Each structure stands twice: as structure tokens, then as C-alpha cells.
Short mmCIF file of C-alpha atoms and ligand atoms in Angstrom, two decimals:
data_model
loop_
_atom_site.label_atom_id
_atom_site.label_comp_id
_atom_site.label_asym_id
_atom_site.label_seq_id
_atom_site.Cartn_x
_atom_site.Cartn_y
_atom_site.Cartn_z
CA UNK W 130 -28.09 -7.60 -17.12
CA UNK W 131 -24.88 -9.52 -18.13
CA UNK W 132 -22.40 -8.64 -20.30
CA UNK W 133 -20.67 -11.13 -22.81
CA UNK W 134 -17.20 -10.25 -20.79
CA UNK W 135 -15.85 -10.98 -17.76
CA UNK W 136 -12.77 -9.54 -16.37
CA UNK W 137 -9.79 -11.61 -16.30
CA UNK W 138 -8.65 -14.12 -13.81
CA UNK W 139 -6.77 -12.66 -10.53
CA UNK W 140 -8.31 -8.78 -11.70
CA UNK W 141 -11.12 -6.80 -9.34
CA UNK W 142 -13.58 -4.37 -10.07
CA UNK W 143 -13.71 -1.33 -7.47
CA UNK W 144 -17.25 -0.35 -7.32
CA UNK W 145 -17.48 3.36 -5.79
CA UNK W 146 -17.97 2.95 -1.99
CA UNK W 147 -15.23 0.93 -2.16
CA UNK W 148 -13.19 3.22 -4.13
CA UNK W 149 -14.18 6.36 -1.68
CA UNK W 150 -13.08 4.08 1.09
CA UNK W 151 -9.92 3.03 -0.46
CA UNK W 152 -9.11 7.02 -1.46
CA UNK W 153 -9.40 7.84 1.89
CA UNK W 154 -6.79 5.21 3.35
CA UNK W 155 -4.72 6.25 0.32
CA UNK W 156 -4.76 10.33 1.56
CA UNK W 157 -4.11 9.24 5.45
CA UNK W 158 -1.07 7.37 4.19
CA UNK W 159 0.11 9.60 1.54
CA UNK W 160 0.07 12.60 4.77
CA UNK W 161 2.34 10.58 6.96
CA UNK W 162 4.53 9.95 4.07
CA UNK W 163 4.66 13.74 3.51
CA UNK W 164 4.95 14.53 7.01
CA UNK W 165 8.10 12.40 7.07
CA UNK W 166 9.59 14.65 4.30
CA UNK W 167 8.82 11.81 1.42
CA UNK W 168 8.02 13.42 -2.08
CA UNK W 169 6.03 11.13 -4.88
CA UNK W 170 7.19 9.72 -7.75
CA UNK W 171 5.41 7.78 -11.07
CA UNK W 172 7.15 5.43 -12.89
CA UNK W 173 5.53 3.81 -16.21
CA UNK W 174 3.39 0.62 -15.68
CA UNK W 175 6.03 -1.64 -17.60
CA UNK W 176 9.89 -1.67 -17.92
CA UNK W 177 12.49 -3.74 -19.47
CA UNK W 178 12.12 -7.45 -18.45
CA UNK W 179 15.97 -7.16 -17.33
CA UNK W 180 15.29 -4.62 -14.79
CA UNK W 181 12.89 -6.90 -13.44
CA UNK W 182 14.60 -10.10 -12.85
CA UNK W 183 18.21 -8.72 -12.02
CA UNK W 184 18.68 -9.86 -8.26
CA UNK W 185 15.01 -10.04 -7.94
CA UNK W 186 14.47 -13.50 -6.88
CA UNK W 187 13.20 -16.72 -7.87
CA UNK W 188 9.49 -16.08 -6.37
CA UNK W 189 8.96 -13.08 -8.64
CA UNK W 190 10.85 -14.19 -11.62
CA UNK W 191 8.46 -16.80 -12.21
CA UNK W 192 5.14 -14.65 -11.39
CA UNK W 193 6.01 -12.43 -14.12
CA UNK W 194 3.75 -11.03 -16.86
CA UNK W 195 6.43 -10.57 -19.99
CA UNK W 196 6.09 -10.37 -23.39
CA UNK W 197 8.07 -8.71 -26.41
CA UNK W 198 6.70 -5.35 -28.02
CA UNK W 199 6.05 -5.28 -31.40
CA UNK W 200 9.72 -3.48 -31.82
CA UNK W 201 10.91 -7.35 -30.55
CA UNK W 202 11.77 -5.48 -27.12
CA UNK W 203 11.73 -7.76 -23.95
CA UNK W 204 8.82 -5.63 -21.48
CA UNK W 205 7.60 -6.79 -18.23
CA UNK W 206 5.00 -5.51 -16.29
CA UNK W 207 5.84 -4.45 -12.94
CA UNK W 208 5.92 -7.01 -10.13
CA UNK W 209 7.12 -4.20 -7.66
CA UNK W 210 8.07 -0.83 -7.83
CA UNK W 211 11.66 -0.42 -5.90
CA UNK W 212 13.45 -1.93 -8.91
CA UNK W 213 11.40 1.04 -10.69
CA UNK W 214 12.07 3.71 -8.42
CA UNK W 215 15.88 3.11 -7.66
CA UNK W 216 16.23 2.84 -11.72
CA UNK W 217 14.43 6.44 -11.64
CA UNK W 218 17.07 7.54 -9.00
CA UNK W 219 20.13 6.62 -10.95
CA UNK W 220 18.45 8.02 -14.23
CA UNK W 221 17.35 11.05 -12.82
CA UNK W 222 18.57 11.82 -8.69
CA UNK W 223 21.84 10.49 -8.24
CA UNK W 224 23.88 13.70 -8.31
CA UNK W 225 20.70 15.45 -5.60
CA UNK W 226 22.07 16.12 -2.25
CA UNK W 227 21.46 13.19 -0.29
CA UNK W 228 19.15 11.56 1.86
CA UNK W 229 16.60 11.18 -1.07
CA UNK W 230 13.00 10.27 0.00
CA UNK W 231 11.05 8.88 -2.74
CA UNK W 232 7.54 7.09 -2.13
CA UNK W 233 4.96 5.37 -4.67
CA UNK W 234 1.40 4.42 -5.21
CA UNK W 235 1.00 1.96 -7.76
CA UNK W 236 -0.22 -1.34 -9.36
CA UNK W 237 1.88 -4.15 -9.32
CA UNK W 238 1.14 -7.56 -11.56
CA UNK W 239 2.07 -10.89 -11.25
CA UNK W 240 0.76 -14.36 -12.09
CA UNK W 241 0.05 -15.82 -8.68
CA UNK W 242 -2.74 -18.33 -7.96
CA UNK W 243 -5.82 -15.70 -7.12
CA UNK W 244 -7.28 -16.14 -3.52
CA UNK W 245 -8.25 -13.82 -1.03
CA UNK W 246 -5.65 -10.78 -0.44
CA UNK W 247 -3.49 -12.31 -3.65
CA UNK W 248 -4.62 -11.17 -6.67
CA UNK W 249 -2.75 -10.81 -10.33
CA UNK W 250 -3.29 -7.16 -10.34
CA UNK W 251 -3.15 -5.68 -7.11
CA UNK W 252 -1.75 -2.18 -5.60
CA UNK W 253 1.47 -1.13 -3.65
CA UNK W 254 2.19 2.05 -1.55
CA UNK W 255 5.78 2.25 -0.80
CA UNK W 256 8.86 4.63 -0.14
CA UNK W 257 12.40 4.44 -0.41
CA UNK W 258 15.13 6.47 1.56
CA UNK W 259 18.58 6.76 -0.51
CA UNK W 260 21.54 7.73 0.85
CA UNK W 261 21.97 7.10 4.64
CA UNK W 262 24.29 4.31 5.49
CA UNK W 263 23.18 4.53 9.22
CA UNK W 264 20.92 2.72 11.68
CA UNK W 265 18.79 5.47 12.72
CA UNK W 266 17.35 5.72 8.84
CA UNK W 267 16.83 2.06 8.80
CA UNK W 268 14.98 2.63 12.97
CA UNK W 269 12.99 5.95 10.83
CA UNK W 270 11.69 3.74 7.60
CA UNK W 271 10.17 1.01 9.89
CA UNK W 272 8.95 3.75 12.48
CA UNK W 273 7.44 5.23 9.39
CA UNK W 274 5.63 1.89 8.04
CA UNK W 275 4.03 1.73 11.80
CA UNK W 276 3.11 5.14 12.11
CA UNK W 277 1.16 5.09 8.79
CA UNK W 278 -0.29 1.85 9.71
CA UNK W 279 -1.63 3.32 13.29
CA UNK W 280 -2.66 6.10 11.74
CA UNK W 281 -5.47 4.40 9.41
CA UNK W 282 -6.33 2.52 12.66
CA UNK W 283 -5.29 -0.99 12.23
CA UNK W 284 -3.94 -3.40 14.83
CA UNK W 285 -0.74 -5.28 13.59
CA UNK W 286 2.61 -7.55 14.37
CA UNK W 287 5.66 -5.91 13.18
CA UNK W 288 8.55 -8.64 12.84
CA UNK W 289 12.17 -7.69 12.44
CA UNK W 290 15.13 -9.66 11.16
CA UNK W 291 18.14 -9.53 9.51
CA UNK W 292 18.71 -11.67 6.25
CA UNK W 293 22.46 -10.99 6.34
CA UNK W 294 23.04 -13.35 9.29
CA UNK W 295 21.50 -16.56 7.48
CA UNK W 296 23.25 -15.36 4.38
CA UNK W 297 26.54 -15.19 5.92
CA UNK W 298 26.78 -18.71 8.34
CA UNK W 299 25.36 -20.11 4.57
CA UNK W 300 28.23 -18.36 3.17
CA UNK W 301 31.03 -19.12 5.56
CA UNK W 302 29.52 -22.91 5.61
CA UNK W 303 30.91 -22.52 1.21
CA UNK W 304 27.34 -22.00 -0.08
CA UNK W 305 27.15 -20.19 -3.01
CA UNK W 306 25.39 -16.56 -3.55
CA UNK W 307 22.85 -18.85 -6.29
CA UNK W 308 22.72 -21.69 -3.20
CA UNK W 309 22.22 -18.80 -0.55
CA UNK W 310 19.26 -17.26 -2.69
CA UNK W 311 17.70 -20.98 -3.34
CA UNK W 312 17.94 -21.40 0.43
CA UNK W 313 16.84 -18.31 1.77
CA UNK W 314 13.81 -18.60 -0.75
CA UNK W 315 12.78 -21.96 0.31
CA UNK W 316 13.01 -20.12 4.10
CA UNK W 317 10.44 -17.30 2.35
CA UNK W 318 8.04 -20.35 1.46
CA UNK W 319 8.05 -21.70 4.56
CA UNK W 320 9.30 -24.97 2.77
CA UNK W 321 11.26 -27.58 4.56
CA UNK W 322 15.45 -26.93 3.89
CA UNK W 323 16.91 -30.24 5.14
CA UNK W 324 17.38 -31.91 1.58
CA UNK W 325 18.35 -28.44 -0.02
CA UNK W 326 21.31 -28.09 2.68
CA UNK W 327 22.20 -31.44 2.35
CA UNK W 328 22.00 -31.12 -1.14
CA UNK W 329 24.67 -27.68 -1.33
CA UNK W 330 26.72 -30.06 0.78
CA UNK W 331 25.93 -27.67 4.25
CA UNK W 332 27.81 -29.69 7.18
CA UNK W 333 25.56 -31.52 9.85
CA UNK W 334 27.15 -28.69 12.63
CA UNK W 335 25.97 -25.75 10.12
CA UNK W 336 22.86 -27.16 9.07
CA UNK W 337 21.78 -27.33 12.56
CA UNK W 338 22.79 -23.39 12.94
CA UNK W 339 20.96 -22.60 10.16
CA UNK W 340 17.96 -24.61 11.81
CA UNK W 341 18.35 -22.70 14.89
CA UNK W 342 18.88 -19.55 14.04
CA UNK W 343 15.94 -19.55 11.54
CA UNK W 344 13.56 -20.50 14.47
CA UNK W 345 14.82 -17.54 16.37
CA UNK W 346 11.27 -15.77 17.44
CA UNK W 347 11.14 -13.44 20.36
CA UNK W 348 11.37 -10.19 22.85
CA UNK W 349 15.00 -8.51 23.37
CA UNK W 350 16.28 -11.84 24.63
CA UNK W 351 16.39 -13.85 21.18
CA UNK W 352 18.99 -11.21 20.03
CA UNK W 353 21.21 -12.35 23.29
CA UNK W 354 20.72 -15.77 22.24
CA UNK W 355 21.51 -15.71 18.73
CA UNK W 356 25.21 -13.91 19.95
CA UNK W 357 25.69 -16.81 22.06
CA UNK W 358 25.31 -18.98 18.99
CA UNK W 359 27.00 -16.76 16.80
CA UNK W 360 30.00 -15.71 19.00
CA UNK W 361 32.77 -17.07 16.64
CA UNK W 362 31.60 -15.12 13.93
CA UNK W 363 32.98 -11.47 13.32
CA UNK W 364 30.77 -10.55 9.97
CA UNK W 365 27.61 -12.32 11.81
CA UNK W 366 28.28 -10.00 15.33
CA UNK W 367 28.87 -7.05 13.59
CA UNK W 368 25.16 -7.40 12.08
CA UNK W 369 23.74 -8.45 15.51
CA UNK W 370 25.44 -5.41 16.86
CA UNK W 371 23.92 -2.82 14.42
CA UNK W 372 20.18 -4.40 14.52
CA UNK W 373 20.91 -4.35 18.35
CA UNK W 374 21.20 -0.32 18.02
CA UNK W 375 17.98 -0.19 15.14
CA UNK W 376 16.40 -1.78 17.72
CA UNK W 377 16.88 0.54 20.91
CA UNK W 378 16.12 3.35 18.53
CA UNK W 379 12.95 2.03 17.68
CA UNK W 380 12.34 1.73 21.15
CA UNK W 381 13.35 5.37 21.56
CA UNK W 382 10.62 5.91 19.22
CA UNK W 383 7.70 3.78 20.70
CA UNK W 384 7.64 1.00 18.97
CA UNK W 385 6.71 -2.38 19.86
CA UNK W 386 8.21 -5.46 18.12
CA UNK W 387 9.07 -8.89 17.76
CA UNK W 388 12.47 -10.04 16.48
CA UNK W 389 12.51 -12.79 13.97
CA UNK W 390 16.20 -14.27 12.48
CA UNK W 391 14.19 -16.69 10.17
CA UNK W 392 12.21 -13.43 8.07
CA UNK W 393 14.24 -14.72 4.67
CA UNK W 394 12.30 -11.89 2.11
CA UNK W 395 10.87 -13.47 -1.10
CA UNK W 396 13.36 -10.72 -3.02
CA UNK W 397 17.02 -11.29 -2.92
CA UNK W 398 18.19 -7.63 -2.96
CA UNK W 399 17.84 -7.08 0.35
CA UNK W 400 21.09 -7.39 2.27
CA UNK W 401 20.38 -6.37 6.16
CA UNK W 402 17.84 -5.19 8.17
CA UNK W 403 14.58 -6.75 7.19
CA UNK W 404 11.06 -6.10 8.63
CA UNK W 405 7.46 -7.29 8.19
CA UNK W 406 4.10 -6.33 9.22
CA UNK W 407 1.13 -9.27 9.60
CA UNK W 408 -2.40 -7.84 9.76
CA UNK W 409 -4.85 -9.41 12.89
CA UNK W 410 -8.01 -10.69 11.47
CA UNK W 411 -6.84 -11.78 8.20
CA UNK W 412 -6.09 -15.08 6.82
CA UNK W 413 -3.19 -16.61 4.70
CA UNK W 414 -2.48 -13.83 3.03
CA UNK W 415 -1.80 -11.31 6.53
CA UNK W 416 1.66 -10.23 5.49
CA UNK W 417 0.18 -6.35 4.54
CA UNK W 418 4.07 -4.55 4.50
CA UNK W 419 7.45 -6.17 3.90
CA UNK W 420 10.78 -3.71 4.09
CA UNK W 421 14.29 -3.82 4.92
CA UNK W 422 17.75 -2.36 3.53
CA UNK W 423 19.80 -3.14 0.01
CA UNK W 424 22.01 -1.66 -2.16
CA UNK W 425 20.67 -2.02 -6.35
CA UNK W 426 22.02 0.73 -7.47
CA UNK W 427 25.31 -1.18 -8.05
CA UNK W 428 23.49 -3.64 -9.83
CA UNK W 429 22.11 -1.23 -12.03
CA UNK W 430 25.61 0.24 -12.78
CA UNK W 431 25.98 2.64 -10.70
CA UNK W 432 27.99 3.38 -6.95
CA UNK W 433 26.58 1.16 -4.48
CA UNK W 434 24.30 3.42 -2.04
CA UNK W 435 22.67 2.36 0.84
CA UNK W 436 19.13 2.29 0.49
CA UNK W 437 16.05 1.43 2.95
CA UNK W 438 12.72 0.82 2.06
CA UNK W 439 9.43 -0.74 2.24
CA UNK W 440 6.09 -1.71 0.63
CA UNK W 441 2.83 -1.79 1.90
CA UNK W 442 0.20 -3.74 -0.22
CA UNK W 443 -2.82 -1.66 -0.10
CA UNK W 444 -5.59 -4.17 -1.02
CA UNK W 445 -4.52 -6.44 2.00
CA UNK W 446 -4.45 -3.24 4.08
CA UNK W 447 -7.86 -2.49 2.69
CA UNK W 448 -8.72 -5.87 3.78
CA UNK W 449 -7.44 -6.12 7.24
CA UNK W 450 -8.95 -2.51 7.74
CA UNK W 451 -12.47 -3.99 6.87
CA UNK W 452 -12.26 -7.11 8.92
CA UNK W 453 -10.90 -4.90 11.87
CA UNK W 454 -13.48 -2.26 12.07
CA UNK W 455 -15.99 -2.89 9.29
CA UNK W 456 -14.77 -0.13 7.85
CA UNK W 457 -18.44 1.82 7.41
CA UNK W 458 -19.11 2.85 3.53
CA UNK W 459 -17.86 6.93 3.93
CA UNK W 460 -20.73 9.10 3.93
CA UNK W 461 -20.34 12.26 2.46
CA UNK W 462 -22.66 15.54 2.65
CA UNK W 463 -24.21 15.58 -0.36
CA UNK W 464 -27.34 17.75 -1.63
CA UNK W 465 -29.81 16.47 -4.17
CA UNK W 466 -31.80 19.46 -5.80
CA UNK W 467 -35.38 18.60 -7.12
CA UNK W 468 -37.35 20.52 -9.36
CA UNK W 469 -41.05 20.25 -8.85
CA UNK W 470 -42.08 20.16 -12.69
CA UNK W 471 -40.01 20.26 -15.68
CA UNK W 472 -40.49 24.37 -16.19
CA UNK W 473 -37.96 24.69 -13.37
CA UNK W 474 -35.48 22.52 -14.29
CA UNK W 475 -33.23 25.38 -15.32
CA UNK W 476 -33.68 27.08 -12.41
CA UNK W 477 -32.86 24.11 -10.89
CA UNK W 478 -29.71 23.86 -12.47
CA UNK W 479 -28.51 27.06 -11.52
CA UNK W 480 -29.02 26.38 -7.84
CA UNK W 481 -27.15 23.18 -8.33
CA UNK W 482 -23.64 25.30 -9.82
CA UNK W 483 -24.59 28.13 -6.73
CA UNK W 484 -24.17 24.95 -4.37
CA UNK W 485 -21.31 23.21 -6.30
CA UNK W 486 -18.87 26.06 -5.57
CA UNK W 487 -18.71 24.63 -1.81
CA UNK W 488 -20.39 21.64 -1.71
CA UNK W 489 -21.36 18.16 -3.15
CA UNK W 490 -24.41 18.49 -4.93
CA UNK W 491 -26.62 16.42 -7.65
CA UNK W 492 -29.80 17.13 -9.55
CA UNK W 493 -32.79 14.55 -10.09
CA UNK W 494 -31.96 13.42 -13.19
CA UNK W 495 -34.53 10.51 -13.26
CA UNK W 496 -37.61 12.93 -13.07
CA UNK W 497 -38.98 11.76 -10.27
CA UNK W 498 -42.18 13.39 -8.73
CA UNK W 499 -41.28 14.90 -4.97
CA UNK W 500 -42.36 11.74 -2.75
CA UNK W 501 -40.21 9.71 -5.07
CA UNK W 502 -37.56 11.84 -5.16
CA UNK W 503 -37.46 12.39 -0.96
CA UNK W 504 -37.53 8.50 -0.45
CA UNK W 505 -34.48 8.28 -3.03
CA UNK W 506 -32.78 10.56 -1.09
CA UNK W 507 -33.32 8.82 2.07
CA UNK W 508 -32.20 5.56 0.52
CA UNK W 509 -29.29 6.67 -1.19
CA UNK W 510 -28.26 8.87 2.46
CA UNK W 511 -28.69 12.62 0.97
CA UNK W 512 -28.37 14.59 3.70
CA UNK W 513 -30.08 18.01 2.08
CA UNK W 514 -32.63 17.53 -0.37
CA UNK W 515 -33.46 21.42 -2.44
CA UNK W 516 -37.22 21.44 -3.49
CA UNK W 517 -37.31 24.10 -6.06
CA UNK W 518 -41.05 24.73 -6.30
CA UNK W 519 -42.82 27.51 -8.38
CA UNK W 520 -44.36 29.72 -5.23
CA UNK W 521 -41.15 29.93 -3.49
CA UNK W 522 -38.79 30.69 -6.53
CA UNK W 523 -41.22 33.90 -7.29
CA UNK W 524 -40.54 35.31 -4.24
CA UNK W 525 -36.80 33.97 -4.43
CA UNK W 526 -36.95 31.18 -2.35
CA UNK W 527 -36.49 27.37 -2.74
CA UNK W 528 -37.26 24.93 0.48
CA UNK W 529 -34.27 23.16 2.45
CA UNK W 530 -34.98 19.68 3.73
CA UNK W 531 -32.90 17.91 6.42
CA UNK W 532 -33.13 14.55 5.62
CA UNK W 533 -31.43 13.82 8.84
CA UNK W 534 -33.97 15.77 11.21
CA UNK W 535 -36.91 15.64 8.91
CA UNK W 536 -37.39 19.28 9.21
CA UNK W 537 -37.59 21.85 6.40
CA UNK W 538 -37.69 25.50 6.16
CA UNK W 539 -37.42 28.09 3.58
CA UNK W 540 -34.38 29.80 2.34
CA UNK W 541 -33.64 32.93 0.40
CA UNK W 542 -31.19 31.72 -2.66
CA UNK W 543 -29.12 34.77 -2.26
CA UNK W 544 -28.46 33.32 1.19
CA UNK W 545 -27.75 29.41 0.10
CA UNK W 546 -23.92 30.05 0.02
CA UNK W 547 -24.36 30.58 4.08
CA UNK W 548 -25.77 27.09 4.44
CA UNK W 549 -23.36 24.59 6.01
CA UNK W 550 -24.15 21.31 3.77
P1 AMP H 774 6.76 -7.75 -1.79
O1 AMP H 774 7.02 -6.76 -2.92
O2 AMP H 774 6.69 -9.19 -2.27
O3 AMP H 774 7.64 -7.52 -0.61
O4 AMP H 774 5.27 -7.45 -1.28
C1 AMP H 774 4.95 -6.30 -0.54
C2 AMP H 774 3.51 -6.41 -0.13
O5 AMP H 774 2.68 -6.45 -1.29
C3 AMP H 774 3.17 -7.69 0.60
O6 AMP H 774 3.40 -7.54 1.97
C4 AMP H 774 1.71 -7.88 0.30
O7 AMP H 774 0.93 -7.14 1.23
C5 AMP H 774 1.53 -7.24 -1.05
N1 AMP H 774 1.40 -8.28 -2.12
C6 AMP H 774 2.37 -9.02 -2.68
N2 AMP H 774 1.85 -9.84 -3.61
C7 AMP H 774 0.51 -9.63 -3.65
C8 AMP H 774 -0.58 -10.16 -4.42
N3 AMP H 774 -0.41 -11.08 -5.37
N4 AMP H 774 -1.84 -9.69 -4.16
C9 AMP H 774 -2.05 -8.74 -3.20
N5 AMP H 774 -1.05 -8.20 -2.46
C10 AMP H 774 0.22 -8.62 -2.67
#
């Protein structure tokens, strides 16, 4: 049967094996979060368009689903939800004791070309520590982003960086904070920067800096390199001396890394360390977490606090998860009770709300005669079938089938809350 509608372009369906599957990544990741000392928050689907695009970048200022309410109020829907959250902070937290540790689950929109793992409605899990100025909260959030990851099972790359070094040799070089953004976004894209630097008016000895540093990709030894480069330069050491220490704390911690001085972030808040997490075994579209450290709360009026975060995008998670390990549909225990004629259908549905105080359960709603009914079972991967017949319920007894061992026996009902479904 089709339907006259279709759902709209860059939107998904979740049909219910996939949902079960996705709730239980969802609960794995919501416990580390917890275990961490992170407590959730909501925020409404759409805010004010000018929450959105302040300092949010070019990339998702031109992805954006706005409109104007019927009041003539500019509303966006969420392309992200740290914008959201740290505008919940300053509304709500700023006077709590600090650190704060705020995390998310939530959909995010924006008006990308749909392919695989990029869609125009797709979902975020995130957090957001407020308050710590220090490297050992930004070594915690991306210990955190790993630990969640390896604790749904999935094999990943984590890359750190640090966007403030680019930023700065653009800056010193008499680039503009607009011109830095431009440049740093074209880095994002992975498009080539020559003409743009030329263009800002960059010197030769600078652009070729920028060039360098950019393609700095390696083990402990890059970070050497890039203070050989970058010797001169007091703001730029001071940077490469504090992701020097996030980095032997993360090592302190376990975690494996690669460093990467050309990670540029698609969202120009971010202002230090920077992280991101590829998926193995997915496409284009493998970047599953990006993170790092800003300060918007001074954009959005308030003190400037130091704040570290991340975001990991759960459908490409979801994604990498099944390509990884063919994630199996979950099977649950679950009971079907059949009646074996319509006279003991109530009786039938008694035994069902006995069962449903401890376990899944379902009645036969189609009618089916027992044969029928058993195969269903079997196809559908009951693992109990109930046969309520009339010669067993007179003496106060129904018959319990394994499905699993093809055995069956008889059971007193007074007795069915001992069963282990
Ligand atoms: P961002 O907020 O751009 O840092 O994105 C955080 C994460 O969200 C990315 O690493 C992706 O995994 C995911 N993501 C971003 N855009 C999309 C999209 N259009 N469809 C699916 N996932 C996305």
C-alpha cells in the first residue's frame, strides 16, 4: 500500500528495530555521561534566529531552516544545541557553583545536500562543562567523548588540534577576525586557501606558515615541530605549551591520539583546544564527534567563562556501529499468550496483565488457530508462547512453550510470576 505522502527531502523514518537499537546506544551513552557527573538538559526545538548565527559560522549560517512566526518574530530551528544550552546557562545557571556539567540529546536541522550520514534532520548527543579554565577539564571532556564511544563498541581516530594557533599567525600576519573565520572555514571544507590568502593580502613568508602548519599530522613529534616553526611567537607557544600538558594528561588517562594543527572546526566559537573523532568503516561523512573549548557566554552578554564541549552525531554513530559489527536487531524476551478459542480470551487477558507486571508480553490479537499462532511466534522470535487451553485452565493450568528448546510443560498460574521469561 502507498500513501499519497512522502516524507520530506533529507528526513528518515525509524522503523522499530531500528529504534530499539538506537535506544539502546542512546542509554549506554547517556550512563557514561552520568557516570562522569553530567546532568540533562531540554531546550525547545527552535530559538531566535540571532542566537543562531551570532559567531556561529559561515557553514551553518547558510544551512539554516528560518522563518518569521506569525507574531513577525525571526525563529530558527536548531542547527546545534551548544548555542542552546550555554543560552540556558546564562538564563538559568550562571550564579550555580561552578564546574557546571550539562549534556543533551536532541535533533538538530539544517539544509544540507542529503547523502548517506548527512541528513536535514538528524540527531546530536552532546555535553558541555562550564566553568573550568584548566587543561585537565579540556584532557576530561575528550577522555569522556572516547570513553562513551568505546563503550558502545566502536573502533575510531580521535584527532586533536588547536584552532587558536592558525587563528593567531593569521592574526599577527593583519588578517582580520571576518578574514580569519573565511580562512579557517575554507580550511573546514577542505578547500584550497592560496587565492583567499593572497586575496587578505597574507605575505608569501606567512602564507607558507599557514600551509605548513595546517598540514601538521602526527604522533608526539608534530607538536615539537610546529614549536620549531613557531618559536618567535609568544601567544602561538603559550597554546602549544598548554595542548602539550592536555595531551600528557590524556595520556595519563589512556588515550590514544593523533595530533592535527590543520582541524579548522566548521563553527567559529571555538577558540583553543579542538578535537575530532572519524568513524572506521564509514564513508564521506566519518566525522561522528567534533569538540573543543570557547567562551559564548560573552557573546551572549554575559562574563566570558571558559567552556569545553563536544557533540556526537548519533545517526553517524548509529551508522558506523552497524557497518562495524552489524549491529544484530536486539532481541528481547517477549511472551505471546494464545487462547485456544474465543471463550478464553478473557482468561487470556488476565494471564497477559499477571505476566506484564515483570515481563514483555503480547496477546494474539489476529485470532489465529494454535499452529498459526506457534509459527508466528517463531517468525517474529517469541521466546515463550502461553497456550491457554480449556482442560488445563479447569484445573488452573495453562501450557508454557519454549520456543527456543521446543519443549513445553504445564504450569500452575498461581506459579507464572516464578517463571524467568
Ligand atoms: P557540528 O555541530 O557541526 O560540530 O557537528 C557535530 C556532529 O554532528 C558531526 O560530527 C556529525 O557527526 C554530526 N552532523 C553534523 N551535520 C550532520 C548532518 N547533516 N547529518 C548527520 N549528522 C550530522
Amino acid at each position: 500500500m502507498r500513501s499519497n505522502f512522502s516524507k520530506p527531502r533529507g528526513t528518515r523514518d525509524i522503523l522499530p528495530e531500528e529504534m530499539e537499537g538506537r535506544r539502546k546506544v542512546e542509554e549506554a551513552i547517556r550512563r557514561v555521561f552520568e557516570g562522569y557527573g553530567y546532568r540533562e538538559v531540554q531546550t525547545p526545538t527552535f530559538e531566535h534566529l540571532e542566537l543562531i548565527t551570532t559567531k556561529s559560522g559561515e557553514e551553518i549560517r547558510r544551512h539554516l531552516y528560518h522563518f518569521k512566526d506569525k507574531s513577525g518574530r525571526e525563529i530558527a530551528l536548531r542547527p546545534e544545541l551548544t548555542a542552546p544550552v550555554m543560552r540556558l546557562y546564562m538564563e538559568e545557571l550562571s550564579h550555580t557553583t561552578k564546574p557546571v556539567k550539562l549534556y543533551y540529546f536532541g535533533n538538530c536541522f539544517r539544509y544540507e545536500r542529503p547523502q548517506s550520514g548527512r541528513y536535514r534532520e538528524f540527531w546530536q548527543a552532546g555535553i558541555e562543562l562550564i566553568g573550568s579554565p584548566y587543561p585537565e577539564a579540556e584532557a576530561e571532556v575528550i577522555a569522556l567523548a572516547v570513553y562513551a564511544l568505546k563503550g558502545i563498541g566502536l573502533k575510531f581516530d580521535l584527532q586533536i588540534g588547536e584552532v587558536g594557533v592558525l587563528r593567531e599567525i593569521l592574526g599577527c600576519s593583519g588578517a582580520s577576525d571576518e578574514d580569519q573565520a573565511k580562512v579557517m572555514n575554507a580550511i573546514d571544507k577542505g578547500e584550497d586557501i592560496d587565492i583567499l590568502l593572497t586575496e587578505i593580502g597574507i605575505p608569501a613568508d606567512d602564507r607558507k606558515l599557514v600551509y605548513t602548519i595546517s598540514g601538521l599530522v602526527g604522533g608526539k613529534k608534530t607538536l615539537e615541530k610546529a614549536k620549531k616553526l613557531l618559536e618567535n611567537n609568544e601567544g602561538v607557544m603559550a597554546r602549544l605549551e598548554r595542548l602539550s600538558r592536555v595531551l600528557e594528561l590524556l595520556e595519563e588517562l589512556g588515550v590514544t591520539y593523533q595530533l592535527n594543527l590543520g582541524i579548522a572546526r566548521g563553527l567559529d566559537y571555538y577558540s583553543g583546544v579542538v578535537f575530532e573523532v572519524y568513524a572506521q568503516g564509514l564513508g564521506a561523512q566519518k566525522q561522528i564527534c567534533g569538540g573543543g573549548t570557547y567562551t559564548l557566554t560573552d557573546v551572549l552578554g554575559g562574563e566570558p567563562t571558559p567552556t569545553c564541549g563536544f557533540a556526537f552525531g548519533l545517526d553517524r554513530v548509529l551508522l558506523a556501529l552497524e557497518a562495524q559489527t552489524g549491529m544484530a536487531p536486539v532481541k528481547k524476551t517477549r511472551v505471546l499468550v494464545v487462547p485456544t478459542s474465543e471463550d478464553l480470551l478473557e482468561d487470556a487477558v488476565k494471564i497477559c496483565s499477571i505476566i506484564r507486571e515483570y515481563a514483555s508480553c503480547e496477546l494474539e490479537l489476529m485470532r489465529r488457530k494454535l499452529s498459526r499462532a506457534l509459527s508466528y511466534a517463531n517468525n517474529e522470535g517469541f521466546s515463550f508462547v502461553i497456550i491457554v487451553g480449556d482442560e488445563e485452565l479447569e484445573r488452573g493450568y495453562v501450557v508454557l512453550r519454549d520456543m527456543e528448546k521446543e519443549t513445553q510443560r504445564e504450569v500452575n498460574i498461581k506459579e507464572l510470576h516464578r517463571i524467568k521469561f
